[in-house]
Amino acid sequence: MRPNIRLFLTIFLGVMSAMAPLATDMYLPALPVMQVDLGVSASVTQLTLTMTMLGMAFGQILIGPLSDRYGRKRPLLIGMLGFTVAAVGCTLAENVPMFLAFRFLMGFAGASGIVISRAIARDVCEGPELTRFFALLMMVNGLAPIIAPVIGGQILLFTSWRGIFVLLIFVGLLQEGATIVYRETLPKEHRLDGIGESFRKFPQLLRDRYTVGHCLVQCFVFGAFFSYLAGSSFLFQNIYHVSPQVYSLIFGGIGVGLFLIGMVPARLAGHVPDVVLLRWSIRVPLVGSAMLLAGFLLAAPIWYTLPVLFVTIVPLSVMGTTSFSLALSRQGKNAGSTSALIGFAQMILGGAMMPVVGIAGDHTAVPMGIIMFLGYLLANIVFARLIAPQHRQKTA
């Protein structure tokens, strides 16, 4: 790729892949405010996150195969238009059911950016180059958790939580314009012959133990991560009594860690095997989540929780880069379907767990700690059973 094309694709795909944090992280500081404004419980407030995650999960399952059949550009254009319309709906929603419906639509439409951005990366790169490109995407993507909650927290100083969705309208319009400029990367001769063939790839992929292994690892790790997303605002604002603005800075600081650690796979690609990076990116958080849960049970102070939470969360960017690179490197025409299947696995458990985080009320973080520990524990078990043996056989 020419340098100017690489730069455009890196920024364009980075923002597209960041549709999840843009749709969720920007209004995390507003969750306690929304709880009071809408007169609902913490679990119902977290359900607004769940609807977005479920929309993203099912959206990827549909849009991934469509992009293998019809190319990347058309589904992306329709998706960004839907994202913009959903943001308008969230801004104008007057009741919880209407708001939840538009949140689901926002996730469903935004899924086009998530799943297709990874498929485009597979269109233009392979091998160590694919790992490096994924790492660049994760670095650009990592800016969203840094910037989004800070912006959301500042918006609350001047207007209500609805102002956050006004900004998301402009994000959708900007990405719609960038999609128009983007040139198709999946030639017609490389597309699947029919939409039925696209969806028939899922049973084939589910029979592949290696692909299923990556799906489950990402499912459990992101289940832990999304429980952090749902519970962190209540943890810091209700338990440690920090302001929405200070919380947004804490959340952004962890995002800086995600961004910086995201450089590791790019630096080490071709030198350290991806599977080694993947192994350590789930082992370290397992230890961290155990320490975090112990801290919640013992009512540890904020100075203990912050560094432990940081160590637990930041390896996510390494896990995401290496797992996707390893899984997609074995796929050709099926890149969109594989990306969709893994993306679905990422979102579905996280969406289901978000309301559970608040099940014991908004003044305890113990459910969040339990979910995070179990998620990382199960991820390590799956890695040992389904992924690591494939690499030992390959090197034997």
Coordinates of C-alpha atoms in Angstrom, one line a residue:
M1 CA 0.0 0.0 0.0
R2 CA 1.1 3.5 -0.7
P3 CA 1.8 5.6 2.5
N4 CA -1.2 7.9 1.9
I5 CA -3.5 5.0 1.4
R6 CA -2.2 3.3 4.5
L7 CA -2.7 6.5 6.5
F8 CA -6.3 6.9 5.3
L9 CA -7.1 3.2 6.0
T10 CA -5.5 3.3 9.4
I11 CA -7.5 6.3 10.6
F12 CA -10.7 5.3 8.7
L13 CA -10.7 1.7 9.9
G14 CA -9.5 2.7 13.4
V15 CA -12.5 5.0 13.9
M16 CA -14.8 2.3 12.3
S17 CA -13.5 -0.4 14.7
A18 CA -14.0 2.1 17.6
M19 CA -17.8 2.2 17.1
A20 CA -18.3 0.1 20.3
P21 CA -16.4 2.5 22.6
L22 CA -17.8 5.5 20.9
A23 CA -21.4 4.2 21.4
T24 CA -20.8 3.2 25.0
D25 CA -17.8 4.9 26.6
M26 CA -18.8 8.5 25.8
Y27 CA -21.9 8.3 28.0
L28 CA -20.5 6.2 30.8
P29 CA -20.0 9.2 33.0
A30 CA -23.7 10.0 32.5
L31 CA -25.0 6.6 33.8
P32 CA -25.7 7.7 37.4
V33 CA -27.2 11.0 36.1
M34 CA -29.4 9.0 33.7
Q35 CA -30.5 6.7 36.5
V36 CA -31.9 9.7 38.4
D37 CA -33.3 11.5 35.4
L38 CA -35.1 8.4 34.1
G39 CA -36.1 7.2 37.6
V40 CA -34.9 3.6 37.1
S41 CA -32.6 1.2 38.9
A42 CA -28.8 0.7 38.3
S43 CA -29.6 -2.6 36.5
V44 CA -32.1 -0.9 34.1
T45 CA -29.5 1.9 33.4
Q46 CA -26.9 -0.7 32.6
L47 CA -29.5 -2.4 30.4
T48 CA -29.0 0.5 28.0
L49 CA -25.5 -0.7 27.5
T50 CA -26.7 -4.3 27.1
M51 CA -29.0 -3.3 24.3
T52 CA -26.1 -1.7 22.4
M53 CA -23.9 -4.8 22.9
L54 CA -26.7 -7.2 21.8
G55 CA -27.3 -5.0 18.7
M56 CA -23.6 -5.2 17.9
A57 CA -23.5 -8.9 18.4
F58 CA -26.4 -9.7 16.1
G59 CA -25.4 -7.0 13.7
Q60 CA -22.0 -8.5 13.1
I61 CA -23.5 -11.9 12.4
L62 CA -25.7 -10.5 9.6
I63 CA -23.4 -7.8 8.2
G64 CA -20.1 -9.9 8.1
P65 CA -21.5 -12.4 5.6
L66 CA -23.2 -9.7 3.6
S67 CA -19.8 -8.0 3.2
D68 CA -18.3 -11.2 1.9
R69 CA -21.1 -11.4 -0.7
Y70 CA -21.6 -7.7 -1.7
G71 CA -18.3 -6.1 -0.9
R72 CA -17.3 -3.9 2.0
K73 CA -18.5 -0.5 0.9
R74 CA -22.3 -0.8 0.5
P75 CA -23.0 -2.5 3.8
L76 CA -20.7 0.1 5.5
L77 CA -22.6 3.0 3.9
I78 CA -26.0 1.6 5.1
G79 CA -24.6 0.9 8.6
M80 CA -23.2 4.4 9.1
L81 CA -26.5 5.9 8.0
G82 CA -28.4 3.7 10.5
F83 CA -25.9 4.7 13.3
T84 CA -26.7 8.3 12.6
V85 CA -30.5 7.8 12.6
A86 CA -30.2 5.9 15.9
A87 CA -28.2 8.7 17.5
V88 CA -31.0 11.1 16.5
G89 CA -33.6 8.7 18.0
C90 CA -31.6 8.5 21.3
T91 CA -31.4 12.3 21.5
L92 CA -35.2 12.6 21.1
A93 CA -36.4 9.5 23.1
E94 CA -38.8 10.4 25.9
N95 CA -39.1 7.1 27.6
V96 CA -37.0 4.1 28.5
P97 CA -38.5 1.5 26.0
M98 CA -38.0 4.0 23.1
F99 CA -34.4 4.7 24.3
L100 CA -33.6 1.0 24.5
A101 CA -34.9 0.4 21.0
F102 CA -32.7 3.1 19.5
R103 CA -29.7 1.9 21.5
F104 CA -30.2 -1.6 20.0
L105 CA -30.4 0.0 16.5
M106 CA -27.2 2.0 17.2
G107 CA -25.4 -1.1 18.2
F108 CA -26.8 -3.1 15.2
A109 CA -25.8 -0.4 12.7
G110 CA -22.5 0.4 14.3
A111 CA -21.6 -3.3 14.0
S112 CA -20.9 -2.7 10.3
G113 CA -17.9 -0.6 11.2
I114 CA -16.6 -3.1 13.7
V115 CA -16.8 -6.3 11.6
I116 CA -16.0 -4.7 8.2
S117 CA -13.0 -2.8 9.4
R118 CA -11.4 -6.1 10.4
A119 CA -12.4 -7.8 7.1
I120 CA -10.8 -4.9 5.1
A121 CA -7.6 -5.3 7.1
R122 CA -7.6 -9.0 6.0
D123 CA -8.2 -7.8 2.4
V124 CA -5.0 -5.8 2.3
C125 CA -2.6 -7.6 4.6
E126 CA -1.5 -11.1 5.7
G127 CA 1.0 -12.7 8.1
P128 CA 3.1 -10.4 10.3
E129 CA 1.9 -7.5 8.2
L130 CA -1.6 -8.3 9.3
T131 CA -0.6 -8.4 12.9
R132 CA 1.1 -5.0 12.6
F133 CA -1.9 -3.5 10.9
F134 CA -4.3 -4.9 13.5
A135 CA -2.0 -3.4 16.1
L136 CA -2.2 0.0 14.4
L137 CA -6.0 -0.3 14.4
M138 CA -6.0 -1.2 18.1
M139 CA -3.8 1.9 18.8
V140 CA -6.2 4.2 16.9
N141 CA -9.1 2.3 18.5
G142 CA -7.5 2.8 21.9
L143 CA -7.8 6.5 21.6
A144 CA -11.6 6.2 21.8
P145 CA -11.7 5.0 25.5
I146 CA -9.3 7.8 26.3
I147 CA -11.1 10.6 24.6
A148 CA -14.8 9.5 24.7
P149 CA -15.5 9.5 28.4
V150 CA -13.5 12.7 28.9
I151 CA -15.6 14.4 26.3
G152 CA -18.8 12.9 27.8
G153 CA -17.8 14.1 31.2
Q154 CA -17.2 17.7 30.0
I155 CA -20.5 17.7 28.0
L156 CA -22.3 17.1 31.3
L157 CA -20.9 20.4 32.6
F158 CA -22.9 22.3 30.0
T159 CA -25.9 20.2 29.1
S160 CA -27.7 17.0 29.8
W161 CA -26.8 13.5 28.8
R162 CA -28.7 14.0 25.5
G163 CA -26.0 16.3 24.3
I164 CA -23.7 13.3 24.1
F165 CA -25.9 11.8 21.5
V166 CA -25.9 15.0 19.5
L167 CA -22.2 14.6 19.2
L168 CA -22.6 11.0 18.1
I169 CA -24.8 12.2 15.3
F170 CA -21.9 14.2 13.9
V171 CA -19.6 11.1 14.3
G172 CA -22.0 9.1 12.2
L173 CA -22.2 11.8 9.5
L174 CA -18.4 12.1 9.4
Q175 CA -18.0 8.3 9.0
E176 CA -20.6 8.3 6.3
G177 CA -18.6 10.8 4.3
A178 CA -15.3 8.9 4.8
T179 CA -17.1 5.7 3.6
I180 CA -18.0 7.5 0.4
V181 CA -14.3 8.3 -0.2
Y182 CA -13.2 4.7 0.6
R183 CA -12.4 2.5 -2.4
E184 CA -13.7 -1.1 -2.4
T185 CA -11.0 -3.6 -1.3
L186 CA -12.8 -6.8 -2.0
P187 CA -12.9 -7.4 -5.8
K188 CA -16.0 -9.0 -7.3
E189 CA -14.0 -12.1 -8.3
H190 CA -13.1 -12.7 -4.6
R191 CA -16.6 -12.4 -3.3
L192 CA -18.8 -15.4 -2.4
D193 CA -21.3 -16.4 -5.0
G194 CA -24.5 -16.1 -3.0
I195 CA -25.8 -14.9 0.3
G196 CA -26.7 -18.5 1.2
E197 CA -23.1 -19.5 0.8
S198 CA -22.1 -16.7 3.1
F199 CA -24.3 -17.9 6.0
R200 CA -23.3 -21.6 5.4
K201 CA -19.8 -20.7 6.4
F202 CA -20.8 -20.4 10.0
P203 CA -21.4 -24.2 10.6
Q204 CA -18.0 -24.8 8.9
L205 CA -16.3 -22.3 11.2
L206 CA -18.0 -23.7 14.3
R207 CA -16.6 -27.2 13.4
D208 CA -13.1 -25.7 13.5
R209 CA -11.8 -26.1 17.1
Y210 CA -9.1 -23.5 16.6
T211 CA -11.6 -20.8 15.4
V212 CA -14.0 -21.8 18.2
G213 CA -11.2 -21.4 20.7
H214 CA -10.5 -17.8 19.6
C215 CA -14.3 -17.1 19.7
L216 CA -14.5 -18.4 23.3
V217 CA -11.4 -16.7 24.5
Q218 CA -12.7 -13.3 23.2
C219 CA -16.2 -14.1 24.6
F220 CA -14.9 -14.6 28.1
V221 CA -12.4 -11.8 28.1
F222 CA -14.8 -9.3 26.7
G223 CA -17.5 -10.5 29.1
A224 CA -15.0 -9.5 31.9
F225 CA -14.2 -6.2 30.1
F226 CA -17.8 -5.2 29.6
S227 CA -18.6 -5.9 33.2
Y228 CA -15.9 -3.3 34.0
L229 CA -17.5 -0.9 31.6
A230 CA -20.9 -1.3 33.2
G231 CA -19.7 -1.2 36.8
S232 CA -16.8 1.3 36.7
S233 CA -18.9 4.5 36.8
F234 CA -20.8 3.2 39.9
L235 CA -17.6 1.9 41.5
F236 CA -15.8 5.2 41.3
Q237 CA -18.7 7.7 41.7
N238 CA -20.9 5.8 44.2
I239 CA -18.3 3.9 46.2
Y240 CA -15.2 6.1 46.0
H241 CA -17.3 9.3 45.6
V242 CA -15.4 10.9 42.7
S243 CA -17.1 13.4 40.3
P244 CA -18.1 12.5 36.8
Q245 CA -15.2 14.5 35.5
V246 CA -12.6 12.8 37.7
Y247 CA -14.1 9.4 36.8
S248 CA -13.8 10.3 33.1
L249 CA -10.1 11.1 33.7
I250 CA -9.6 7.7 35.5
F251 CA -11.3 5.9 32.7
G252 CA -9.3 7.8 30.2
G253 CA -6.1 7.0 32.0
I254 CA -6.8 3.3 31.7
G255 CA -7.5 4.0 28.0
V256 CA -4.0 5.5 27.7
G257 CA -2.7 2.2 29.0
L258 CA -4.7 0.3 26.4
F259 CA -3.3 2.6 23.7
L260 CA 0.4 2.2 24.8
I261 CA 0.2 -1.5 25.3
G262 CA -1.4 -1.8 21.9
M263 CA 2.0 -0.9 20.5
V264 CA 3.6 -4.1 21.7
P265 CA 2.3 -6.5 19.0
A266 CA 3.3 -4.1 16.3
R267 CA 6.8 -3.9 17.7
L268 CA 7.2 -7.6 18.3
A269 CA 5.4 -8.9 15.1
G270 CA 7.7 -11.3 13.3
H271 CA 10.0 -11.6 16.4
V272 CA 7.8 -13.0 19.1
P273 CA 5.1 -15.5 18.1
D274 CA 1.5 -14.1 18.3
V275 CA 0.5 -17.1 20.4
V276 CA 3.0 -16.2 23.1
L277 CA 1.7 -12.7 23.3
L278 CA -1.8 -14.0 23.5
R279 CA -0.9 -16.4 26.3
W280 CA 0.5 -13.7 28.5
S281 CA -2.3 -11.2 27.6
I282 CA -4.8 -13.5 29.4
R283 CA -2.5 -14.8 32.2
V284 CA -1.7 -11.4 33.6
P285 CA -5.3 -10.2 33.9
L286 CA -6.2 -13.5 35.6
V287 CA -3.9 -12.6 38.4
G288 CA -5.1 -9.0 38.4
S289 CA -8.8 -9.9 38.5
A290 CA -8.2 -12.3 41.5
M291 CA -6.5 -9.4 43.3
L292 CA -9.3 -7.0 42.3
L293 CA -12.0 -9.3 43.6
A294 CA -10.1 -9.7 46.9
G295 CA -9.9 -5.9 47.2
F296 CA -13.7 -5.6 46.6
L297 CA -14.4 -8.2 49.3
L298 CA -12.1 -6.4 51.8
A299 CA -13.3 -2.9 50.9
A300 CA -9.9 -1.9 49.7
P301 CA -9.1 1.9 49.2
I302 CA -9.0 3.6 45.8
W303 CA -5.2 3.6 45.8
Y304 CA -5.2 -0.2 45.8
T305 CA -8.0 -0.6 43.3
L306 CA -6.7 1.8 40.6
P307 CA -3.3 0.1 39.8
V308 CA -4.8 -3.4 40.1
L309 CA -7.6 -2.5 37.7
F310 CA -5.1 -0.9 35.3
V311 CA -3.0 -4.1 35.2
T312 CA -6.2 -6.2 34.7
I313 CA -7.6 -4.2 31.8
V314 CA -4.7 -2.9 29.6
P315 CA -3.6 -6.3 28.2
L316 CA -7.0 -6.4 26.3
S317 CA -5.4 -4.6 23.4
V318 CA -2.7 -7.3 23.0
M319 CA -5.3 -10.0 23.3
G320 CA -7.5 -8.5 20.7
T321 CA -4.7 -7.9 18.2
T322 CA -3.1 -11.3 18.4
S323 CA -6.3 -13.4 18.6
F324 CA -7.8 -11.7 15.6
S325 CA -4.6 -12.0 13.6
L326 CA -4.2 -15.7 14.4
A327 CA -7.9 -16.5 13.6
L328 CA -8.2 -14.5 10.4
S329 CA -4.8 -15.6 9.1
R330 CA -6.3 -19.0 8.4
Q331 CA -9.2 -17.6 6.4
G332 CA -9.4 -16.2 2.9
K333 CA -12.8 -15.5 1.4
N334 CA -14.3 -16.2 4.9
A335 CA -12.7 -13.2 6.6
G336 CA -16.0 -11.3 7.0
S337 CA -17.8 -14.3 8.4
T338 CA -15.0 -15.2 10.7
S339 CA -14.7 -11.6 11.9
A340 CA -18.5 -11.6 12.4
L341 CA -18.5 -14.8 14.4
I342 CA -15.7 -13.6 16.7
G343 CA -17.3 -10.2 17.0
F344 CA -20.6 -11.9 18.0
A345 CA -18.8 -13.9 20.7
Q346 CA -17.2 -10.6 22.0
M347 CA -20.5 -8.9 22.4
I348 CA -23.0 -11.5 23.5
L349 CA -21.7 -12.4 26.9
G350 CA -20.7 -8.9 27.7
G351 CA -24.2 -7.7 26.9
A352 CA -25.8 -10.4 29.0
M353 CA -23.5 -9.7 32.0
M354 CA -23.9 -5.9 32.2
P355 CA -27.2 -5.9 34.1
V356 CA -25.9 -8.6 36.4
V357 CA -23.1 -6.2 37.5
G358 CA -25.8 -4.0 39.2
I359 CA -27.8 -6.9 40.6
A360 CA -26.7 -6.3 44.2
G361 CA -27.2 -2.6 44.0
D362 CA -25.1 0.4 43.0
H363 CA -23.0 0.6 46.1
T364 CA -21.1 -2.7 45.8
A365 CA -18.6 -3.9 43.1
V366 CA -18.4 -7.6 44.2
P367 CA -20.6 -8.9 41.3
M368 CA -18.3 -7.0 38.9
G369 CA -15.2 -8.6 40.5
I370 CA -16.7 -12.1 40.4
I371 CA -17.6 -11.8 36.7
M372 CA -14.2 -10.5 35.7
F373 CA -12.3 -13.2 37.6
L374 CA -14.5 -16.0 36.1
G375 CA -14.1 -14.5 32.6
Y376 CA -10.3 -14.6 32.7
L377 CA -10.3 -18.0 34.3
L378 CA -12.4 -19.5 31.6
A379 CA -10.4 -17.8 28.9
N380 CA -7.2 -19.4 30.2
I381 CA -8.8 -22.8 30.3
V382 CA -10.1 -22.5 26.7
F383 CA -6.6 -21.3 25.5
A384 CA -5.0 -24.3 27.1
R385 CA -7.5 -26.8 25.6
L386 CA -8.3 -25.4 22.1
I387 CA -5.6 -22.9 20.9
A388 CA -2.2 -23.9 22.4
P389 CA -2.3 -27.6 21.3
Q390 CA -2.7 -26.4 17.6
H391 CA 0.5 -24.5 17.8
R392 CA 2.4 -27.3 19.5
Q393 CA 1.3 -29.6 16.7
K394 CA 2.4 -27.0 14.1
T395 CA 5.9 -26.7 15.6
A396 CA 6.3 -30.5 16.4

